[in-house]
PDB file of C-alpha atoms in Angstrom:
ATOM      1  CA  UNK A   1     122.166  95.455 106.093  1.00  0.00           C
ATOM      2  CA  UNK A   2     121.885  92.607 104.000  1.00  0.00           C
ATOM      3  CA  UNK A   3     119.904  93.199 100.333  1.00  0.00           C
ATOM      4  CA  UNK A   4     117.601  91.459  98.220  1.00  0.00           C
ATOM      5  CA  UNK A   5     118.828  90.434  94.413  1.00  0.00           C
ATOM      6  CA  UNK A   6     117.718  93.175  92.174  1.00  0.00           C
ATOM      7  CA  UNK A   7     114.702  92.219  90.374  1.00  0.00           C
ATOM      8  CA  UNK A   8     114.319  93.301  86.545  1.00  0.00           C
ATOM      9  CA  UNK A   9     113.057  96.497  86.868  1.00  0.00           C
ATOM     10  CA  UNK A  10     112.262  98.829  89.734  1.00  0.00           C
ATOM     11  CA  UNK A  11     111.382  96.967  92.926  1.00  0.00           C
ATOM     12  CA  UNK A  12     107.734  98.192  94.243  1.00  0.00           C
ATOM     13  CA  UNK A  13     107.161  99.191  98.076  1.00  0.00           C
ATOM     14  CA  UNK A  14     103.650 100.275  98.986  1.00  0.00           C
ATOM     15  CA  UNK A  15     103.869 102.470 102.424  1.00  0.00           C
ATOM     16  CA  UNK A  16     101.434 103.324 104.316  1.00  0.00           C
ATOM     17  CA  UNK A  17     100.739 106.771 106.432  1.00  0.00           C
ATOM     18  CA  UNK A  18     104.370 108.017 104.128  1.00  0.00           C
ATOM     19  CA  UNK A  19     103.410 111.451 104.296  1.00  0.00           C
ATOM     20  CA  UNK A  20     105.306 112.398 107.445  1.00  0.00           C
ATOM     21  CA  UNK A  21     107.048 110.891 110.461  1.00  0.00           C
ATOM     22  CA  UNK A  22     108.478 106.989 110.357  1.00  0.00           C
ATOM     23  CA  UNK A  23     106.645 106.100 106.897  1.00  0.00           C
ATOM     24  CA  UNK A  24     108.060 109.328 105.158  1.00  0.00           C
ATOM     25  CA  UNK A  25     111.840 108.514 106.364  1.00  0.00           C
ATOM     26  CA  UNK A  26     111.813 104.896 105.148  1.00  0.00           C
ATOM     27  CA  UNK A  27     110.224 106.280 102.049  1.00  0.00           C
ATOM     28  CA  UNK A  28     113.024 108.478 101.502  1.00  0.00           C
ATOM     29  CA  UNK A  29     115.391 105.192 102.269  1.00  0.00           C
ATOM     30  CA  UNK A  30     113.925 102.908  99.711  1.00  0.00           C
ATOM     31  CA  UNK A  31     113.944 105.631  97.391  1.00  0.00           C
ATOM     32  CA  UNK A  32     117.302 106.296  97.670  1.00  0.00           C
ATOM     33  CA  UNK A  33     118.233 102.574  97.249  1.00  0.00           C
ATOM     34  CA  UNK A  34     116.362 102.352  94.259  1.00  0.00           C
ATOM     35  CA  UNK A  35     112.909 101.634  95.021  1.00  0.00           C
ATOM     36  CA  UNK A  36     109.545 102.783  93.472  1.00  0.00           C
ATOM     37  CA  UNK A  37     108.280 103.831  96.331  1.00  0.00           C
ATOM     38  CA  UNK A  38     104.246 104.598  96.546  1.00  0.00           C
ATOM     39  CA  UNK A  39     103.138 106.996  99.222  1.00  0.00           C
ATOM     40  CA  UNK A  40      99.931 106.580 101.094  1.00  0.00           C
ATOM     41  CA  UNK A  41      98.866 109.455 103.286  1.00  0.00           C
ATOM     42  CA  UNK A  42      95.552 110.752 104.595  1.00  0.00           C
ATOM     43  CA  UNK A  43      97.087 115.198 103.856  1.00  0.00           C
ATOM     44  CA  UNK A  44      96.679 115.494 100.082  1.00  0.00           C
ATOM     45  CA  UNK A  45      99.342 118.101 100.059  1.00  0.00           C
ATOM     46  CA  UNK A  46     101.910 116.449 102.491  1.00  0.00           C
ATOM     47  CA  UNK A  47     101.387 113.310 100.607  1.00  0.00           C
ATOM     48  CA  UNK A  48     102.422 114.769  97.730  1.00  0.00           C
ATOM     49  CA  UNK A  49     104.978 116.666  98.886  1.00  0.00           C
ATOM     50  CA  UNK A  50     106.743 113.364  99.951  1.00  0.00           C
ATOM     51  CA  UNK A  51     106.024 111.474  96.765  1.00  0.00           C
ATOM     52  CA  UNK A  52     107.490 114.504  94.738  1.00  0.00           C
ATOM     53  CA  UNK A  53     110.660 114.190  96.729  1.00  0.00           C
ATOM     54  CA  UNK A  54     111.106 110.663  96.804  1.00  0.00           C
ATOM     55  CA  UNK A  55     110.120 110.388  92.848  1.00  0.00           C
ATOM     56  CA  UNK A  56     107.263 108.236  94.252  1.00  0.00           C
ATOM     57  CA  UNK A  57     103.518 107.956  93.355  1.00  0.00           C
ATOM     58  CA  UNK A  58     101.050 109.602  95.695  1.00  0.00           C
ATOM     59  CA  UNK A  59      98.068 108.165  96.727  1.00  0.00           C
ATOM     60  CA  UNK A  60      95.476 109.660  99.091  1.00  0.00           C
ATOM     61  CA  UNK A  61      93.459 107.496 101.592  1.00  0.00           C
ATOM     62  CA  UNK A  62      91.379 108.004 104.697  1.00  0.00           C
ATOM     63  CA  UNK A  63      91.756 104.477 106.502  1.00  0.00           C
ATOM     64  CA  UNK A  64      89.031 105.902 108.649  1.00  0.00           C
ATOM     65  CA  UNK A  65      86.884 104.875 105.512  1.00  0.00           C
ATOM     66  CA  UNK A  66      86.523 101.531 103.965  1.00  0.00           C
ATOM     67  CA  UNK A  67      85.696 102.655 100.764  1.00  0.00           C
ATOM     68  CA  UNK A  68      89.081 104.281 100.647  1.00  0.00           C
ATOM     69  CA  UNK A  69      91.154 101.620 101.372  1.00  0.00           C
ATOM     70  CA  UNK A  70      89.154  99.108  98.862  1.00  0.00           C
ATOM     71  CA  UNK A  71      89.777 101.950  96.322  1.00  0.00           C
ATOM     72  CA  UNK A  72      93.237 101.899  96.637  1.00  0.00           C
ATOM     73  CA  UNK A  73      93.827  98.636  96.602  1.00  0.00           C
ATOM     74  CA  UNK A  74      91.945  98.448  93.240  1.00  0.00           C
ATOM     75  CA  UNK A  75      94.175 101.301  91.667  1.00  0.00           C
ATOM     76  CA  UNK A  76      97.259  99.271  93.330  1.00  0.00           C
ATOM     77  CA  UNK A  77      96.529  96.309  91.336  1.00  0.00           C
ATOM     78  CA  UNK A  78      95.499  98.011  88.292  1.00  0.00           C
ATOM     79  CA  UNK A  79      99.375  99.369  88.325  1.00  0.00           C
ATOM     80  CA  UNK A  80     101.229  96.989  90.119  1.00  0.00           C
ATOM     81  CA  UNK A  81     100.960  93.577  89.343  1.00  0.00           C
ATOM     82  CA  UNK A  82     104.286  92.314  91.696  1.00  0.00           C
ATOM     83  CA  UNK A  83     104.657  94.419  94.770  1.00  0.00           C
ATOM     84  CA  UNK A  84     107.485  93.229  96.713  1.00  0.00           C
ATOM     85  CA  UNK A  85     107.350  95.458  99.984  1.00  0.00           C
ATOM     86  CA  UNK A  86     104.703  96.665 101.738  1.00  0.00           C
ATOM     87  CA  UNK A  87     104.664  98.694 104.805  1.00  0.00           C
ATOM     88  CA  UNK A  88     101.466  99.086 106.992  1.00  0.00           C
ATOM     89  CA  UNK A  89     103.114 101.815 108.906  1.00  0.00           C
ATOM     90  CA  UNK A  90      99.149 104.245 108.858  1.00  0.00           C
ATOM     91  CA  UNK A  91      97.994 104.261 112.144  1.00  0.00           C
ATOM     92  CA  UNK A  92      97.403 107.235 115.114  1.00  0.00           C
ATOM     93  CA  UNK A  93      96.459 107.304 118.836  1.00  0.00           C
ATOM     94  CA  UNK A  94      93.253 109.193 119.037  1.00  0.00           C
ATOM     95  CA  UNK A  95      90.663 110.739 121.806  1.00  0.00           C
ATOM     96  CA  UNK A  96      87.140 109.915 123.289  1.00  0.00           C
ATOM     97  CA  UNK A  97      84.907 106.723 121.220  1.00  0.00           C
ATOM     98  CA  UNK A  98      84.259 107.460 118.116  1.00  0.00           C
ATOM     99  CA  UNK A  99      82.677 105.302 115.478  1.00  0.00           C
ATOM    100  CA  UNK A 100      83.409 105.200 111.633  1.00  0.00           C
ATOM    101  CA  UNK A 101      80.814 105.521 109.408  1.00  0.00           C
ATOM    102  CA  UNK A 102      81.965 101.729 108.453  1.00  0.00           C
ATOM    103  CA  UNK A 103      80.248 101.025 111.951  1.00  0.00           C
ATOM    104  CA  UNK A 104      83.364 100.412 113.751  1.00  0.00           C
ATOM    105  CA  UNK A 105      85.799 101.974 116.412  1.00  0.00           C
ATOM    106  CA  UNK A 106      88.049 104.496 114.833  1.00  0.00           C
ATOM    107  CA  UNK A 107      90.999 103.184 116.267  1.00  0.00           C
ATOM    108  CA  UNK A 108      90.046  99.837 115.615  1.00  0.00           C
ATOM    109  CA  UNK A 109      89.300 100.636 111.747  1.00  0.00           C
ATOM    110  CA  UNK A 110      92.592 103.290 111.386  1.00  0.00           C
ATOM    111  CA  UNK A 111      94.714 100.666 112.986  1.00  0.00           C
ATOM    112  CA  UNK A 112      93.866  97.357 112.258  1.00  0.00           C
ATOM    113  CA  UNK A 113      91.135  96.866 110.250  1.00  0.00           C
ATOM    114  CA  UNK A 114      91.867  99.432 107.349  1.00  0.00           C
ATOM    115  CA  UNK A 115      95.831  97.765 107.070  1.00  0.00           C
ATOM    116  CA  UNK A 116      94.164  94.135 107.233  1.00  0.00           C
ATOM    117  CA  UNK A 117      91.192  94.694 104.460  1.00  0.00           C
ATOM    118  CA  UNK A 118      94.344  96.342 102.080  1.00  0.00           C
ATOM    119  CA  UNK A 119      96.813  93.479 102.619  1.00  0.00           C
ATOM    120  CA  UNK A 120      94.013  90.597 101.711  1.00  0.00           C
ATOM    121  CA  UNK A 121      92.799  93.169  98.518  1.00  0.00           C
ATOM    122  CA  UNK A 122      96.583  93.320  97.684  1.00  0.00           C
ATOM    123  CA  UNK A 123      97.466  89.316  98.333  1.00  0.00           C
ATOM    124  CA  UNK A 124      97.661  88.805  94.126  1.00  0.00           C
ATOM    125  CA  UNK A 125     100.553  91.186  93.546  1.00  0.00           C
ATOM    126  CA  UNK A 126     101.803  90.119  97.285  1.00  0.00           C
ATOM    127  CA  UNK A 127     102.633  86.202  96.316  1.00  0.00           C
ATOM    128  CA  UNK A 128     103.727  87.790  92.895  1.00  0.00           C
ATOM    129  CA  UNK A 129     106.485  89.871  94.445  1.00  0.00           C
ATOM    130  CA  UNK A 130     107.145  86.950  97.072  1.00  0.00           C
ATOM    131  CA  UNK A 131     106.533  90.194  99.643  1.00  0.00           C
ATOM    132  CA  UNK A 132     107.964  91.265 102.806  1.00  0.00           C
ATOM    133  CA  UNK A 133     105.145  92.554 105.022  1.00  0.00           C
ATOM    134  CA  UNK A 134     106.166  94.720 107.739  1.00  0.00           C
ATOM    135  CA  UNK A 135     103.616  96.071 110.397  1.00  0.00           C
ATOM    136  CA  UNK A 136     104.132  98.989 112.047  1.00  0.00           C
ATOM    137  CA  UNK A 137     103.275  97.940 116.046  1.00  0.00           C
ATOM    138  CA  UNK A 138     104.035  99.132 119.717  1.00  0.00           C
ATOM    139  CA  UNK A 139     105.187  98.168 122.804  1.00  0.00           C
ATOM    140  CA  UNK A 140     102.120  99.494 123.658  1.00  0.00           C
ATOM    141  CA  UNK A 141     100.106  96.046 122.801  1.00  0.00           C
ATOM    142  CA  UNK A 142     102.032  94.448 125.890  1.00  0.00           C
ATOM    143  CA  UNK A 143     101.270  97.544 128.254  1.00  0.00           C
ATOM    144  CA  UNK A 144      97.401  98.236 127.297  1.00  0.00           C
ATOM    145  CA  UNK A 145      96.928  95.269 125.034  1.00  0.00           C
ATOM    146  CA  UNK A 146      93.896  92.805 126.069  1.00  0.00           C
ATOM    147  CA  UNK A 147      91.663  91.970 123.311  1.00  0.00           C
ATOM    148  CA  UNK A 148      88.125  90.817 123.805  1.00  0.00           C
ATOM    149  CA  UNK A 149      86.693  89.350 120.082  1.00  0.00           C
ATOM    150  CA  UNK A 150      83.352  90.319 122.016  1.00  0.00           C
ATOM    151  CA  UNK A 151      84.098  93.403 122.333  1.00  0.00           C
ATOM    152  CA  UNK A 152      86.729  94.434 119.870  1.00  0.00           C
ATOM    153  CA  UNK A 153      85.434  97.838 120.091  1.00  0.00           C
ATOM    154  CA  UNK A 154      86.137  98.433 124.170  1.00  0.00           C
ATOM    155  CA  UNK A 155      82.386  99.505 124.023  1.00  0.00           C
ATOM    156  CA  UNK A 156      82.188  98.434 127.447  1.00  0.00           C
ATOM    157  CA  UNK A 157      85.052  99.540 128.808  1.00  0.00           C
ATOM    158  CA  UNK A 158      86.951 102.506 126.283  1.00  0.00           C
ATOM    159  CA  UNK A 159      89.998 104.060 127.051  1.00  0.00           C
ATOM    160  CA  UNK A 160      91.975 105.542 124.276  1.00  0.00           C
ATOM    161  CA  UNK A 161      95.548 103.952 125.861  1.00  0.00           C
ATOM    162  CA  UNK A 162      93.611 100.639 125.548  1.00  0.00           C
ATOM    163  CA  UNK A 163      92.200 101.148 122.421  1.00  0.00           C
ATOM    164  CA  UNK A 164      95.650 101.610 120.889  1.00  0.00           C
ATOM    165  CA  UNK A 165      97.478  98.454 122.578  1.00  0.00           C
ATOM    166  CA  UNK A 166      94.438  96.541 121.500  1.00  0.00           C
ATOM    167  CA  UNK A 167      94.977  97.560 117.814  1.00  0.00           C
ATOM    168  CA  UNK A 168      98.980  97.132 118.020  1.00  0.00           C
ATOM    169  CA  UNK A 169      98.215  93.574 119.507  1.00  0.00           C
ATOM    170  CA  UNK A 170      95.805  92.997 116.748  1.00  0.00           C
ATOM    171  CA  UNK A 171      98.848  93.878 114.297  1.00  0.00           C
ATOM    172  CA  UNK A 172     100.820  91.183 115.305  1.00  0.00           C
ATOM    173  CA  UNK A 173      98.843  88.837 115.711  1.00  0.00           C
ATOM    174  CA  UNK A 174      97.917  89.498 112.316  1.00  0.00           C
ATOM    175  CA  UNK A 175     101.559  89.219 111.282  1.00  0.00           C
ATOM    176  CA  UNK A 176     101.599  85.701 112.856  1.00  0.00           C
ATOM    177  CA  UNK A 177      98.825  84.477 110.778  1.00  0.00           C
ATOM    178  CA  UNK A 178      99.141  86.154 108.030  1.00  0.00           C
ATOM    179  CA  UNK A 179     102.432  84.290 107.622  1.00  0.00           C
ATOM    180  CA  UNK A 180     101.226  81.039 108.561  1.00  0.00           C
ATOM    181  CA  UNK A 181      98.478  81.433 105.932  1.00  0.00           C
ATOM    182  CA  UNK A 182     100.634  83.090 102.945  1.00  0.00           C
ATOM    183  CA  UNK A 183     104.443  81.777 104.097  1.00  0.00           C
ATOM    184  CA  UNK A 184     104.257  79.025 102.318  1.00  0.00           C
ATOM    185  CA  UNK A 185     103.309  81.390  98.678  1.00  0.00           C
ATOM    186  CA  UNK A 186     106.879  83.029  99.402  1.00  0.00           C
ATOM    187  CA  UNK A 187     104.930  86.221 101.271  1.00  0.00           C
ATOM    188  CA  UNK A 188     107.150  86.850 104.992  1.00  0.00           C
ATOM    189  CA  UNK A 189     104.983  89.161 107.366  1.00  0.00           C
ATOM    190  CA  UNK A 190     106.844  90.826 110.260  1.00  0.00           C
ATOM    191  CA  UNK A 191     105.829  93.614 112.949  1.00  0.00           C
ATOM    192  CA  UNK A 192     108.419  95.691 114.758  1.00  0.00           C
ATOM    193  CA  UNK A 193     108.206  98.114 117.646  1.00  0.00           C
ATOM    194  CA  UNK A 194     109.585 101.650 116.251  1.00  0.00           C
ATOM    195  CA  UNK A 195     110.735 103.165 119.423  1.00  0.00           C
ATOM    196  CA  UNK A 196     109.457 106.331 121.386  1.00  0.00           C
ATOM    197  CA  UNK A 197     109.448 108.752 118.456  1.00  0.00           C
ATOM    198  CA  UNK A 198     108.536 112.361 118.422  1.00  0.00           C
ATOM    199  CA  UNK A 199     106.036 111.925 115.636  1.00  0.00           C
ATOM    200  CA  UNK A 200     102.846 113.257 115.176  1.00  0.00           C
ATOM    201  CA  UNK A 201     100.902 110.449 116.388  1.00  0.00           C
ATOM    202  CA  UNK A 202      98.952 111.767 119.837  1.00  0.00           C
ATOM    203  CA  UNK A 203      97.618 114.494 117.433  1.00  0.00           C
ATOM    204  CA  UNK A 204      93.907 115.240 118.897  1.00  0.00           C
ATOM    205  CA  UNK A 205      94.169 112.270 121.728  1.00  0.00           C
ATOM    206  CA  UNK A 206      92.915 112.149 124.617  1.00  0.00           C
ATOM    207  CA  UNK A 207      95.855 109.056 125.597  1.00  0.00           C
ATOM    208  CA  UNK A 208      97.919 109.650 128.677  1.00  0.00           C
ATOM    209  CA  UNK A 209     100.699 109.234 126.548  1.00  0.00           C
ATOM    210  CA  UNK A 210     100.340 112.564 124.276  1.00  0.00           C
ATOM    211  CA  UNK A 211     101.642 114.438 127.454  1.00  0.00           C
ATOM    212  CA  UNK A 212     105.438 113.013 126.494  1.00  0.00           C
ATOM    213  CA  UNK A 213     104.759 113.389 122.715  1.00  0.00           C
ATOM    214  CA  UNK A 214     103.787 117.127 123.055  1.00  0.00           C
ATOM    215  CA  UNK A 215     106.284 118.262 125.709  1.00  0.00           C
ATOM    216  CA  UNK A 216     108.780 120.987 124.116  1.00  0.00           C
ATOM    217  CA  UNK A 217     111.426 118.286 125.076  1.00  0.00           C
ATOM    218  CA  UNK A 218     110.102 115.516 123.481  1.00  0.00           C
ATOM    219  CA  UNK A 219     113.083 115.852 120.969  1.00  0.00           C
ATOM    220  CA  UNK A 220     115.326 115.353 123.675  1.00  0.00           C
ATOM    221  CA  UNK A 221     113.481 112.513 125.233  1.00  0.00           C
ATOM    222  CA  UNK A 222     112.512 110.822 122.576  1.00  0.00           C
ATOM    223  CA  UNK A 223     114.448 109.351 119.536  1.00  0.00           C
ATOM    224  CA  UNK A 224     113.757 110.848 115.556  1.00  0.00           C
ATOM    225  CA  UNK A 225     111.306 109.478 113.250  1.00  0.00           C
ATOM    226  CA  UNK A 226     114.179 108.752 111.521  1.00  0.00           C
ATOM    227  CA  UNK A 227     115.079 106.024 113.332  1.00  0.00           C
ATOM    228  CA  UNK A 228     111.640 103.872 113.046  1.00  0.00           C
ATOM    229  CA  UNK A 229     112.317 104.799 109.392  1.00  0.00           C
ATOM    230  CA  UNK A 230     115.661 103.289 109.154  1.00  0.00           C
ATOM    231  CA  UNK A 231     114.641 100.062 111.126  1.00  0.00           C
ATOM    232  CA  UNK A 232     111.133  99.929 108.870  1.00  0.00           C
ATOM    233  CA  UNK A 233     113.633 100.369 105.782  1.00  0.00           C
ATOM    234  CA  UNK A 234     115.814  97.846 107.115  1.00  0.00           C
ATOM    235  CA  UNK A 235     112.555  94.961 107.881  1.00  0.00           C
ATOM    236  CA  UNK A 236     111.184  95.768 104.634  1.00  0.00           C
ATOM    237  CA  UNK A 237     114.852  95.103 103.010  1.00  0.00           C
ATOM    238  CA  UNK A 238     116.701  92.686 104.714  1.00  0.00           C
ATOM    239  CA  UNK A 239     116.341  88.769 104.019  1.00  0.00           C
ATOM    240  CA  UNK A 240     113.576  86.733 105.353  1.00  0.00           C
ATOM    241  CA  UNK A 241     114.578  84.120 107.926  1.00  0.00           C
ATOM    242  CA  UNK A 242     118.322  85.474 107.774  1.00  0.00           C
ATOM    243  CA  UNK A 243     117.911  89.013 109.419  1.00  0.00           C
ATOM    244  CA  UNK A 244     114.977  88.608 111.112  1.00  0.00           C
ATOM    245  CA  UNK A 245     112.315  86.020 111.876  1.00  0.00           C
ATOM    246  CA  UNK A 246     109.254  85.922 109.543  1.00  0.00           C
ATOM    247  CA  UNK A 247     105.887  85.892 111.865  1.00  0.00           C
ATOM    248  CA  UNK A 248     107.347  87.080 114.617  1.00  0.00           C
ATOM    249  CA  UNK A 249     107.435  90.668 116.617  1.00  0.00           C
ATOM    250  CA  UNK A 250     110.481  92.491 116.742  1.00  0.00           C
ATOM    251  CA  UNK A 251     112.238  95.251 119.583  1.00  0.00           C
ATOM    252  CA  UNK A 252     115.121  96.790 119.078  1.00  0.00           C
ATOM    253  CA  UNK A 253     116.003  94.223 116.106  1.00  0.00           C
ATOM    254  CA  UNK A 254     115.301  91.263 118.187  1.00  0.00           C
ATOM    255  CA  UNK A 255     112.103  88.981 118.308  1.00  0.00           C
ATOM    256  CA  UNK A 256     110.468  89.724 121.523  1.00  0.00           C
ATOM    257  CA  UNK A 257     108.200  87.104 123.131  1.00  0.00           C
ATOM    258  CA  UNK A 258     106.636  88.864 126.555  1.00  0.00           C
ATOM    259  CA  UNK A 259     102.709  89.506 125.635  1.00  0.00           C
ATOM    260  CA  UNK A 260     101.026  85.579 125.636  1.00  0.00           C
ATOM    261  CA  UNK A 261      98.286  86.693 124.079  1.00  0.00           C
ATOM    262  CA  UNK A 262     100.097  88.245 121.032  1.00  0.00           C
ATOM    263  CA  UNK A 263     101.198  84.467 120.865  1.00  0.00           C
ATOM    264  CA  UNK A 264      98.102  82.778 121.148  1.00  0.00           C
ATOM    265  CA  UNK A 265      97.493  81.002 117.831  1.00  0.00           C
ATOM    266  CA  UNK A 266      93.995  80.258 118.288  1.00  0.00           C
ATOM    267  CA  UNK A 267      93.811  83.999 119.006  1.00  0.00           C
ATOM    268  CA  UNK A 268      95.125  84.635 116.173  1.00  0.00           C
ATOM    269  CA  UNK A 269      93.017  82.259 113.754  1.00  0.00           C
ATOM    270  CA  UNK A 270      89.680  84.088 115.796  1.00  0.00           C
ATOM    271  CA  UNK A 271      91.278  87.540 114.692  1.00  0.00           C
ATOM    272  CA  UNK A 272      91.513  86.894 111.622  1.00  0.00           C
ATOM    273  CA  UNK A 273      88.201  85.684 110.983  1.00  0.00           C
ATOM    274  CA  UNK A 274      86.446  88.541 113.280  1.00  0.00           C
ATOM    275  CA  UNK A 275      88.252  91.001 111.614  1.00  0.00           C
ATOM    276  CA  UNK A 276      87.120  89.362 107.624  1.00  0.00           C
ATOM    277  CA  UNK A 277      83.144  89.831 108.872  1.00  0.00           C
ATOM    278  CA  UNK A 278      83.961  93.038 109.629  1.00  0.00           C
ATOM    279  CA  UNK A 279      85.453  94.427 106.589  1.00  0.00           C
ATOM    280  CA  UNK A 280      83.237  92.532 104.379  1.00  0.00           C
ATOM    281  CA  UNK A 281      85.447  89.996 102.789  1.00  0.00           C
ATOM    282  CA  UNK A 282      84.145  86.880 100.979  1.00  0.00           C
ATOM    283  CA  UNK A 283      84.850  84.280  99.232  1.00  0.00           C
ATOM    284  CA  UNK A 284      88.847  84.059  97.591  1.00  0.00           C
ATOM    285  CA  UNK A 285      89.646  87.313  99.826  1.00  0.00           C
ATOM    286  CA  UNK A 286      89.753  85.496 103.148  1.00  0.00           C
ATOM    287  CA  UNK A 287      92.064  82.960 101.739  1.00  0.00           C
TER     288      UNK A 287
END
């Protein structure tokens, strides 16, 4: 796996939903290549727990709540003026409509909207560190995936299967204009599909899929968090443009093309804006 040139000091990666599953085994990878590494989890104790093995910085967040995230992106920049890496990896399948106290669909908010509001707070020490990105998607925005800006919260139509491929679609479209908006500042966005992992994430859905993820076999259907871990380390690692293409969605390593709305650029400008309204951003913070 190709490697960035060490910078003076310790190199900073910011990743999110560390404190088990994909984000804590590319925690532990960075870590171990010499990384400051901070851990975001939702579990106080599990997030610490990860950060103390790692040598990393905990940091506690419920992306369920707004306040949280624009909290921790205040203490973020307070600490770290370059952050070179970071990984919005936070993110769940979850049961019957439920709306945040923000006003919006859980899934929506956990997903999407929580990852988006942090990486515009965060865009200073971003083009600082000349950052990599990396988002954290699914397959599942090509299976369930079909996003209505009327209706971003499926109140018309909710299932929790769609709910999830609408917020993993959201993610890369997201990537794709987030680098067309910050590329040219050095910043290279990139989502990947992890693979079918027995993680945690089903926990207290109501998705066809947490059938698979609870089965007793799921470890010998399913591949090991730490494989998403080792392909998020590799994204958040390798070179820009030389192991993988900035703006683009990645399977397996490869940039996959096969959801045209994930590729819809005037999509993706819409997005962007929707999504800005809805967390509140003004001014400088929608560059």
């Amino acid at each position: 796996m190709a490697r960035r040139a060490p910078l003076s000091g310790a190199r900073t990666a910011v990743v999110t939903g560390a404190s088990s599953g994909i984000g804590a085994a590319a925690a532990r990878l960075l870590a171990a290549d010499g990384w400051r590494v901070v851990v975001v989890g939702r579990d106080p104790a599990r997030t610490r727990a990860v950060a103390a093995e790692v040598g990393g910085e905990p940091e506690v967040a419920d992306f369920a709540r707004l306040d949280d995230v624009r909290a921790l992106a205040s203490r973020l920049r307070d600490r770290h003026p370059r952050i070179e890496v970071l990984a919005n990896n936070a993110g769940g399948v979850f049961g019957r409509p439920r709306t945040t106290a923000d006003g919006n669909e859980t899934t929506l908010q956990v997903n999407h909207l929580a990852p988006f509001l942090l990486t515009a707070l965060l865009r200073g020490p971003l083009v600082a560190g000349r950052a990599t990105v990396v988002a954290t998607s699914s397959a599942a925005a090509r299976m369930y995936g079909v996003l209505d800006l009327a209706d971003l919260d499926n109140a018309r139509r909710h299932s929790a299967d769609k709910a999830y491929g609408d917020s993993k679609l959201a993610q890369i479209l997201t990537t794709r204009e987030l680098q067309r908006r910050l590329g040219p500042a050095g910043v290279s966005a990139v989502a990947f599909h992890p693979g079918v992992l027995a993680t945690r994430l089903t926990r207290g859905s109501t998705s066809r899929m947490r059938v698979a993820y609870r089965t007793p076999l799921r470890w010998l259907v399913m591949g090991r968090p730490s494989a998403g871990g080792a392909e998020l380390a590799r994204l958040a690692t390798g070179t820009p443009g030389v192991d993988w293409e900035p703006g683009e969605y990645h399977e397996r390593g490869v940039a996959v093309r096969d959801s045209p709305q994930a590729f819809d650029d005037d999509l993706a400008v819409a997005l962007w804006e929707a999504s800005a309204d809805r967390v509140g951003l003004s001014g400088a913070d929608r560059f």
